Amino acid sequence: MGDRLAGRRALITGGAGGIGAATCQVFCEQGARVAIVDLEREAVEAAAEAVRSEVAGAEVLPLDADVSDESAAAGAVEAATRTFGGLDILVNVAGIRSYEPLAEAKAETWRRILDVNLLSYAYTAKAALPALRRSGKGSVVNVSSTYGVSGRAGMGQYDATKAAIIAMSRTLAFEEVEHGVRVNSLCPGYTMTPFHIRRGEARGLTREQVLNEEVGDCLMRRWADAREVALPILWLASDEASYVTAANFMIDGGRPVR
Ligand SMILES: NC(=O)c1ccc[n+]([C@@H]2O[C@H](COP(=O)([O-])OP(=O)(O)OC[C@H]3O[C@@H](n4cnc5c(N)ncnc54)[C@H](O)[C@@H]3O)[C@@H](O)[C@H]2O)c1
């Protein structure tokens, strides 16, 4: 156990997913109380229990909510703030993917991915700002993707939402600096999470086979473990990053931007 987030109260969306759950764990290891929000009650409770079993004394509040719904997002923020008596850190991780080439992209999938990947980040931030301002050490960390800054074919809807997250985070940083709230975004590269394991299995591949697949343009030529993304999030959320705002970080093992 460390004390890098001692006394801090955090809310993490997408907390039952790979990066969200790993972030919850490193936050608890460093003394934070953490609310994790995800779609399914069972999944979010299992994620909370997994962290409690790894980190003695961990205080995790599991909340089930669809954060793409503004009132549900606000309700989750309110529940966390009420339970903890305030909120210091918001980490937005919730996300979905869409694999339609833009020539075939449907209005319905456009709306859904914008709702989840972009608007949920706006809704939770809006709801959390009063508490984050009161904190005096408020920090928002928004998870984007390397594909928010570099191009590829096939996932244009997802990539557009991830680019918008970077822009929205920067604007929020400008608007909130006078209230003492720092806002940053972060772009993971290939990160091995249950999502990719399930996707590999659907193609008949084991976790090891997915890990050994070509990682293309990554300088380190390997996948990240979710913890390797969670640790930069921890740093951004903590006082160690007290002079860092309106920034975007590439956590991608070194990949070219084009
Ligand atoms: N794994 C990677 O390689 C990678 C790379 C770059 C960016 N990312 C981003 O990191 C984040 C987490 O990725 P992951 O690989 O851990 O994926 P994941 O799919 O396991 O995690 C996303 C979580 O968000 C939850 N979620 C989705 N819609 C929601 C909603 N409306 N309300 C509440 N929760 C919702 C999901 O249930 C899931 O638990 C995503 O935003 C993803 O785009 C991942």
PDB file of N, CA and C in Angstrom, residues 106-172:
ATOM      1  N   LYS A 106     -23.813   3.647 -40.206  1.00  0.00           N
ATOM      2  CA  LYS A 106     -25.242   3.949 -40.039  1.00  0.00           C
ATOM      3  C   LYS A 106     -25.436   5.066 -39.014  1.00  0.00           C
ATOM      4  N   ALA A 107     -26.498   5.835 -39.187  1.00  0.00           N
ATOM      5  CA  ALA A 107     -26.800   6.928 -38.249  1.00  0.00           C
ATOM      6  C   ALA A 107     -26.959   6.393 -36.828  1.00  0.00           C
ATOM      7  N   GLU A 108     -27.551   5.229 -36.735  1.00  0.00           N
ATOM      8  CA  GLU A 108     -27.813   4.632 -35.421  1.00  0.00           C
ATOM      9  C   GLU A 108     -26.506   4.307 -34.678  1.00  0.00           C
ATOM     10  N   THR A 109     -25.518   3.743 -35.404  1.00  0.00           N
ATOM     11  CA  THR A 109     -24.254   3.414 -34.730  1.00  0.00           C
ATOM     12  C   THR A 109     -23.451   4.675 -34.452  1.00  0.00           C
ATOM     13  N   TRP A 110     -23.563   5.660 -35.350  1.00  0.00           N
ATOM     14  CA  TRP A 110     -22.933   6.963 -35.074  1.00  0.00           C
ATOM     15  C   TRP A 110     -23.447   7.526 -33.753  1.00  0.00           C
ATOM     16  N   ARG A 111     -24.779   7.535 -33.599  1.00  0.00           N
ATOM     17  CA  ARG A 111     -25.365   8.149 -32.397  1.00  0.00           C
ATOM     18  C   ARG A 111     -24.948   7.399 -31.145  1.00  0.00           C
ATOM     19  N   ARG A 112     -24.968   6.052 -31.238  1.00  0.00           N
ATOM     20  CA  ARG A 112     -24.643   5.258 -30.037  1.00  0.00           C
ATOM     21  C   ARG A 112     -23.193   5.500 -29.604  1.00  0.00           C
ATOM     22  N   ILE A 113     -22.271   5.505 -30.553  1.00  0.00           N
ATOM     23  CA  ILE A 113     -20.858   5.644 -30.169  1.00  0.00           C
ATOM     24  C   ILE A 113     -20.563   7.066 -29.689  1.00  0.00           C
ATOM     25  N   LEU A 114     -21.240   8.043 -30.285  1.00  0.00           N
ATOM     26  CA  LEU A 114     -21.069   9.420 -29.781  1.00  0.00           C
ATOM     27  C   LEU A 114     -21.619   9.532 -28.362  1.00  0.00           C
ATOM     28  N   ASP A 115     -22.771   8.910 -28.130  1.00  0.00           N
ATOM     29  CA  ASP A 115     -23.386   8.942 -26.791  1.00  0.00           C
ATOM     30  C   ASP A 115     -22.458   8.341 -25.737  1.00  0.00           C
ATOM     31  N   VAL A 116     -21.912   7.168 -26.065  1.00  0.00           N
ATOM     32  CA  VAL A 116     -21.105   6.464 -25.049  1.00  0.00           C
ATOM     33  C   VAL A 116     -19.706   7.071 -24.949  1.00  0.00           C
ATOM     34  N   ASN A 117     -19.007   7.171 -26.064  1.00  0.00           N
ATOM     35  CA  ASN A 117     -17.583   7.512 -26.000  1.00  0.00           C
ATOM     36  C   ASN A 117     -17.330   8.992 -25.742  1.00  0.00           C
ATOM     37  N   LEU A 118     -18.211   9.853 -26.223  1.00  0.00           N
ATOM     38  CA  LEU A 118     -17.964  11.296 -26.062  1.00  0.00           C
ATOM     39  C   LEU A 118     -18.909  11.928 -25.044  1.00  0.00           C
ATOM     40  N   LEU A 119     -20.227  11.758 -25.265  1.00  0.00           N
ATOM     41  CA  LEU A 119     -21.162  12.501 -24.405  1.00  0.00           C
ATOM     42  C   LEU A 119     -21.140  12.019 -22.970  1.00  0.00           C
ATOM     43  N   SER A 120     -20.867  10.731 -22.737  1.00  0.00           N
ATOM     44  CA  SER A 120     -20.795  10.276 -21.333  1.00  0.00           C
ATOM     45  C   SER A 120     -19.676  11.018 -20.605  1.00  0.00           C
ATOM     46  N   TYR A 121     -18.569  11.292 -21.310  1.00  0.00           N
ATOM     47  CA  TYR A 121     -17.453  12.021 -20.678  1.00  0.00           C
ATOM     48  C   TYR A 121     -17.889  13.452 -20.335  1.00  0.00           C
ATOM     49  N   ALA A 122     -18.707  14.035 -21.225  1.00  0.00           N
ATOM     50  CA  ALA A 122     -19.201  15.397 -20.971  1.00  0.00           C
ATOM     51  C   ALA A 122     -20.187  15.398 -19.803  1.00  0.00           C
ATOM     52  N   TYR A 123     -21.062  14.384 -19.769  1.00  0.00           N
ATOM     53  CA  TYR A 123     -22.089  14.343 -18.714  1.00  0.00           C
ATOM     54  C   TYR A 123     -21.469  14.133 -17.329  1.00  0.00           C
ATOM     55  N   THR A 124     -20.541  13.180 -17.228  1.00  0.00           N
ATOM     56  CA  THR A 124     -19.954  12.925 -15.898  1.00  0.00           C
ATOM     57  C   THR A 124     -19.153  14.141 -15.447  1.00  0.00           C
ATOM     58  N   ALA A 125     -18.448  14.777 -16.382  1.00  0.00           N
ATOM     59  CA  ALA A 125     -17.637  15.944 -15.996  1.00  0.00           C
ATOM     60  C   ALA A 125     -18.553  17.066 -15.516  1.00  0.00           C
ATOM     61  N   LYS A 126     -19.616  17.329 -16.268  1.00  0.00           N
ATOM     62  CA  LYS A 126     -20.534  18.410 -15.871  1.00  0.00           C
ATOM     63  C   LYS A 126     -21.096  18.145 -14.470  1.00  0.00           C
ATOM     64  N   ALA A 127     -21.497  16.902 -14.235  1.00  0.00           N
ATOM     65  CA  ALA A 127     -22.081  16.567 -12.931  1.00  0.00           C
ATOM     66  C   ALA A 127     -21.051  16.626 -11.808  1.00  0.00           C
ATOM     67  N   ALA A 128     -19.799  16.278 -12.140  1.00  0.00           N
ATOM     68  CA  ALA A 128     -18.762  16.197 -11.090  1.00  0.00           C
ATOM     69  C   ALA A 128     -18.106  17.535 -10.792  1.00  0.00           C
ATOM     70  N   LEU A 129     -18.207  18.501 -11.700  1.00  0.00           N
ATOM     71  CA  LEU A 129     -17.431  19.744 -11.530  1.00  0.00           C
ATOM     72  C   LEU A 129     -17.688  20.474 -10.214  1.00  0.00           C
ATOM     73  N   PRO A 130     -18.928  20.590  -9.755  1.00  0.00           N
ATOM     74  CA  PRO A 130     -19.093  21.290  -8.468  1.00  0.00           C
ATOM     75  C   PRO A 130     -18.271  20.656  -7.349  1.00  0.00           C
ATOM     76  N   ALA A 131     -18.284  19.329  -7.265  1.00  0.00           N
ATOM     77  CA  ALA A 131     -17.508  18.640  -6.218  1.00  0.00           C
ATOM     78  C   ALA A 131     -16.011  18.749  -6.494  1.00  0.00           C
ATOM     79  N   LEU A 132     -15.614  18.625  -7.767  1.00  0.00           N
ATOM     80  CA  LEU A 132     -14.191  18.715  -8.100  1.00  0.00           C
ATOM     81  C   LEU A 132     -13.651  20.111  -7.779  1.00  0.00           C
ATOM     82  N   ARG A 133     -14.466  21.128  -8.014  1.00  0.00           N
ATOM     83  CA  ARG A 133     -14.045  22.498  -7.673  1.00  0.00           C
ATOM     84  C   ARG A 133     -13.888  22.638  -6.161  1.00  0.00           C
ATOM     85  N   ARG A 134     -14.832  22.092  -5.425  1.00  0.00           N
ATOM     86  CA  ARG A 134     -14.755  22.176  -3.947  1.00  0.00           C
ATOM     87  C   ARG A 134     -13.522  21.448  -3.417  1.00  0.00           C
ATOM     88  N   SER A 135     -13.114  20.412  -4.116  1.00  0.00           N
ATOM     89  CA  SER A 135     -11.968  19.610  -3.666  1.00  0.00           C
ATOM     90  C   SER A 135     -10.708  20.460  -3.530  1.00  0.00           C
ATOM     91  N   GLY A 136     -10.534  21.398  -4.465  1.00  0.00           N
ATOM     92  CA  GLY A 136      -9.300  22.193  -4.476  1.00  0.00           C
ATOM     93  C   GLY A 136      -8.148  21.441  -5.143  1.00  0.00           C
ATOM     94  N   LYS A 137      -8.308  20.127  -5.341  1.00  0.00           N
ATOM     95  CA  LYS A 137      -7.273  19.323  -6.011  1.00  0.00           C
ATOM     96  C   LYS A 137      -7.938  18.473  -7.077  1.00  0.00           C
ATOM     97  N   GLY A 138      -8.975  18.996  -7.694  1.00  0.00           N
ATOM     98  CA  GLY A 138      -9.737  18.204  -8.651  1.00  0.00           C
ATOM     99  C   GLY A 138      -8.914  17.829  -9.875  1.00  0.00           C
ATOM    100  N   SER A 139      -9.118  16.609 -10.326  1.00  0.00           N
ATOM    101  CA  SER A 139      -8.422  16.138 -11.532  1.00  0.00           C
ATOM    102  C   SER A 139      -9.363  15.282 -12.370  1.00  0.00           C
ATOM    103  N   VAL A 140      -9.410  15.581 -13.658  1.00  0.00           N
ATOM    104  CA  VAL A 140     -10.178  14.755 -14.608  1.00  0.00           C
ATOM    105  C   VAL A 140      -9.177  14.110 -15.557  1.00  0.00           C
ATOM    106  N   VAL A 141      -9.290  12.807 -15.731  1.00  0.00           N
ATOM    107  CA  VAL A 141      -8.450  12.097 -16.706  1.00  0.00           C
ATOM    108  C   VAL A 141      -9.380  11.381 -17.677  1.00  0.00           C
ATOM    109  N   ASN A 142      -9.278  11.716 -18.945  1.00  0.00           N
ATOM    110  CA  ASN A 142     -10.142  11.125 -19.971  1.00  0.00           C
ATOM    111  C   ASN A 142      -9.337  10.189 -20.866  1.00  0.00           C
ATOM    112  N   VAL A 143      -9.822   8.966 -21.010  1.00  0.00           N
ATOM    113  CA  VAL A 143      -9.107   7.984 -21.832  1.00  0.00           C
ATOM    114  C   VAL A 143      -9.560   8.107 -23.291  1.00  0.00           C
ATOM    115  N   SER A 144      -8.602   8.418 -24.154  1.00  0.00           N
ATOM    116  CA  SER A 144      -8.842   8.489 -25.597  1.00  0.00           C
ATOM    117  C   SER A 144      -8.224   7.238 -26.230  1.00  0.00           C
ATOM    118  N   SER A 145      -7.477   7.399 -27.299  1.00  0.00           N
ATOM    119  CA  SER A 145      -6.813   6.270 -27.976  1.00  0.00           C
ATOM    120  C   SER A 145      -5.757   6.847 -28.911  1.00  0.00           C
ATOM    121  N   THR A 146      -4.754   6.038 -29.229  1.00  0.00           N
ATOM    122  CA  THR A 146      -3.771   6.497 -30.229  1.00  0.00           C
ATOM    123  C   THR A 146      -4.490   6.888 -31.526  1.00  0.00           C
ATOM    124  N   TYR A 147      -5.627   6.218 -31.778  1.00  0.00           N
ATOM    125  CA  TYR A 147      -6.344   6.530 -33.018  1.00  0.00           C
ATOM    126  C   TYR A 147      -7.164   7.811 -32.915  1.00  0.00           C
ATOM    127  N   GLY A 148      -7.065   8.485 -31.786  1.00  0.00           N
ATOM    128  CA  GLY A 148      -7.576   9.857 -31.712  1.00  0.00           C
ATOM    129  C   GLY A 148      -6.628  10.843 -32.378  1.00  0.00           C
ATOM    130  N   VAL A 149      -5.377  10.404 -32.595  1.00  0.00           N
ATOM    131  CA  VAL A 149      -4.404  11.314 -33.236  1.00  0.00           C
ATOM    132  C   VAL A 149      -3.820  10.757 -34.532  1.00  0.00           C
ATOM    133  N   SER A 150      -3.937   9.449 -34.767  1.00  0.00           N
ATOM    134  CA  SER A 150      -3.380   8.938 -36.022  1.00  0.00           C
ATOM    135  C   SER A 150      -4.448   8.155 -36.789  1.00  0.00           C
ATOM    136  N   GLY A 151      -4.208   7.989 -38.042  1.00  0.00           N
ATOM    137  CA  GLY A 151      -5.247   7.467 -38.932  1.00  0.00           C
ATOM    138  C   GLY A 151      -5.151   5.985 -39.223  1.00  0.00           C
ATOM    139  N   ARG A 152      -6.228   5.431 -39.663  1.00  0.00           N
ATOM    140  CA  ARG A 152      -6.311   4.045 -40.148  1.00  0.00           C
ATOM    141  C   ARG A 152      -7.662   3.897 -40.849  1.00  0.00           C
ATOM    142  N   ALA A 153      -7.862   2.789 -41.510  1.00  0.00           N
ATOM    143  CA  ALA A 153      -9.161   2.517 -42.130  1.00  0.00           C
ATOM    144  C   ALA A 153      -9.987   1.619 -41.223  1.00  0.00           C
ATOM    145  N   GLY A 154     -11.307   1.792 -41.240  1.00  0.00           N
ATOM    146  CA  GLY A 154     -12.199   0.780 -40.675  1.00  0.00           C
ATOM    147  C   GLY A 154     -12.923   1.106 -39.394  1.00  0.00           C
ATOM    148  N   MET A 155     -12.408   2.067 -38.601  1.00  0.00           N
ATOM    149  CA  MET A 155     -13.072   2.369 -37.319  1.00  0.00           C
ATOM    150  C   MET A 155     -13.265   3.890 -37.170  1.00  0.00           C
ATOM    151  N   GLY A 156     -13.719   4.509 -38.248  1.00  0.00           N
ATOM    152  CA  GLY A 156     -13.800   5.971 -38.279  1.00  0.00           C
ATOM    153  C   GLY A 156     -14.699   6.572 -37.218  1.00  0.00           C
ATOM    154  N   GLN A 157     -15.782   5.861 -36.887  1.00  0.00           N
ATOM    155  CA  GLN A 157     -16.690   6.401 -35.860  1.00  0.00           C
ATOM    156  C   GLN A 157     -15.981   6.444 -34.505  1.00  0.00           C
ATOM    157  N   TYR A 158     -15.341   5.325 -34.158  1.00  0.00           N
ATOM    158  CA  TYR A 158     -14.588   5.247 -32.896  1.00  0.00           C
ATOM    159  C   TYR A 158     -13.473   6.298 -32.888  1.00  0.00           C
ATOM    160  N   ASP A 159     -12.713   6.360 -33.978  1.00  0.00           N
ATOM    161  CA  ASP A 159     -11.564   7.268 -34.020  1.00  0.00           C
ATOM    162  C   ASP A 159     -12.013   8.724 -33.890  1.00  0.00           C
ATOM    163  N   ALA A 160     -13.158   9.059 -34.491  1.00  0.00           N
ATOM    164  CA  ALA A 160     -13.671  10.432 -34.395  1.00  0.00           C
ATOM    165  C   ALA A 160     -14.036  10.769 -32.949  1.00  0.00           C
ATOM    166  N   THR A 161     -14.642   9.809 -32.234  1.00  0.00           N
ATOM    167  CA  THR A 161     -14.994  10.088 -30.828  1.00  0.00           C
ATOM    168  C   THR A 161     -13.730  10.269 -29.999  1.00  0.00           C
ATOM    169  N   LYS A 162     -12.693   9.488 -30.313  1.00  0.00           N
ATOM    170  CA  LYS A 162     -11.470   9.558 -29.511  1.00  0.00           C
ATOM    171  C   LYS A 162     -10.722  10.871 -29.767  1.00  0.00           C
ATOM    172  N   ALA A 163     -10.776  11.377 -31.017  1.00  0.00           N
ATOM    173  CA  ALA A 163     -10.186  12.693 -31.307  1.00  0.00           C
ATOM    174  C   ALA A 163     -10.959  13.786 -30.573  1.00  0.00           C
ATOM    175  N   ALA A 164     -12.285  13.645 -30.552  1.00  0.00           N
ATOM    176  CA  ALA A 164     -13.116  14.660 -29.890  1.00  0.00           C
ATOM    177  C   ALA A 164     -12.856  14.687 -28.384  1.00  0.00           C
ATOM    178  N   ILE A 165     -12.557  13.542 -27.802  1.00  0.00           N
ATOM    179  CA  ILE A 165     -12.254  13.501 -26.361  1.00  0.00           C
ATOM    180  C   ILE A 165     -11.032  14.378 -26.058  1.00  0.00           C
ATOM    181  N   ILE A 166     -10.034  14.322 -26.931  1.00  0.00           N
ATOM    182  CA  ILE A 166      -8.811  15.123 -26.701  1.00  0.00           C
ATOM    183  C   ILE A 166      -9.158  16.610 -26.746  1.00  0.00           C
ATOM    184  N   ALA A 167      -9.935  17.013 -27.745  1.00  0.00           N
ATOM    185  CA  ALA A 167     -10.310  18.424 -27.878  1.00  0.00           C
ATOM    186  C   ALA A 167     -11.170  18.875 -26.702  1.00  0.00           C
ATOM    187  N   MET A 168     -12.142  18.046 -26.336  1.00  0.00           N
ATOM    188  CA  MET A 168     -13.036  18.425 -25.236  1.00  0.00           C
ATOM    189  C   MET A 168     -12.265  18.526 -23.914  1.00  0.00           C
ATOM    190  N   SER A 169     -11.322  17.632 -23.699  1.00  0.00           N
ATOM    191  CA  SER A 169     -10.531  17.659 -22.458  1.00  0.00           C
ATOM    192  C   SER A 169      -9.715  18.953 -22.391  1.00  0.00           C
ATOM    193  N   ARG A 170      -9.136  19.326 -23.523  1.00  0.00           N
ATOM    194  CA  ARG A 170      -8.315  20.552 -23.567  1.00  0.00           C
ATOM    195  C   ARG A 170      -9.183  21.780 -23.258  1.00  0.00           C
ATOM    196  N   THR A 171     -10.350  21.856 -23.871  1.00  0.00           N
ATOM    197  CA  THR A 171     -11.246  22.996 -23.613  1.00  0.00           C
ATOM    198  C   THR A 171     -11.645  23.036 -22.142  1.00  0.00           C
ATOM    199  N   LEU A 172     -11.976  21.875 -21.590  1.00  0.00           N
ATOM    200  CA  LEU A 172     -12.378  21.830 -20.179  1.00  0.00           C
ATOM    201  C   LEU A 172     -11.232  22.296 -19.279  1.00  0.00           C
TER     202      LEU A 172
END
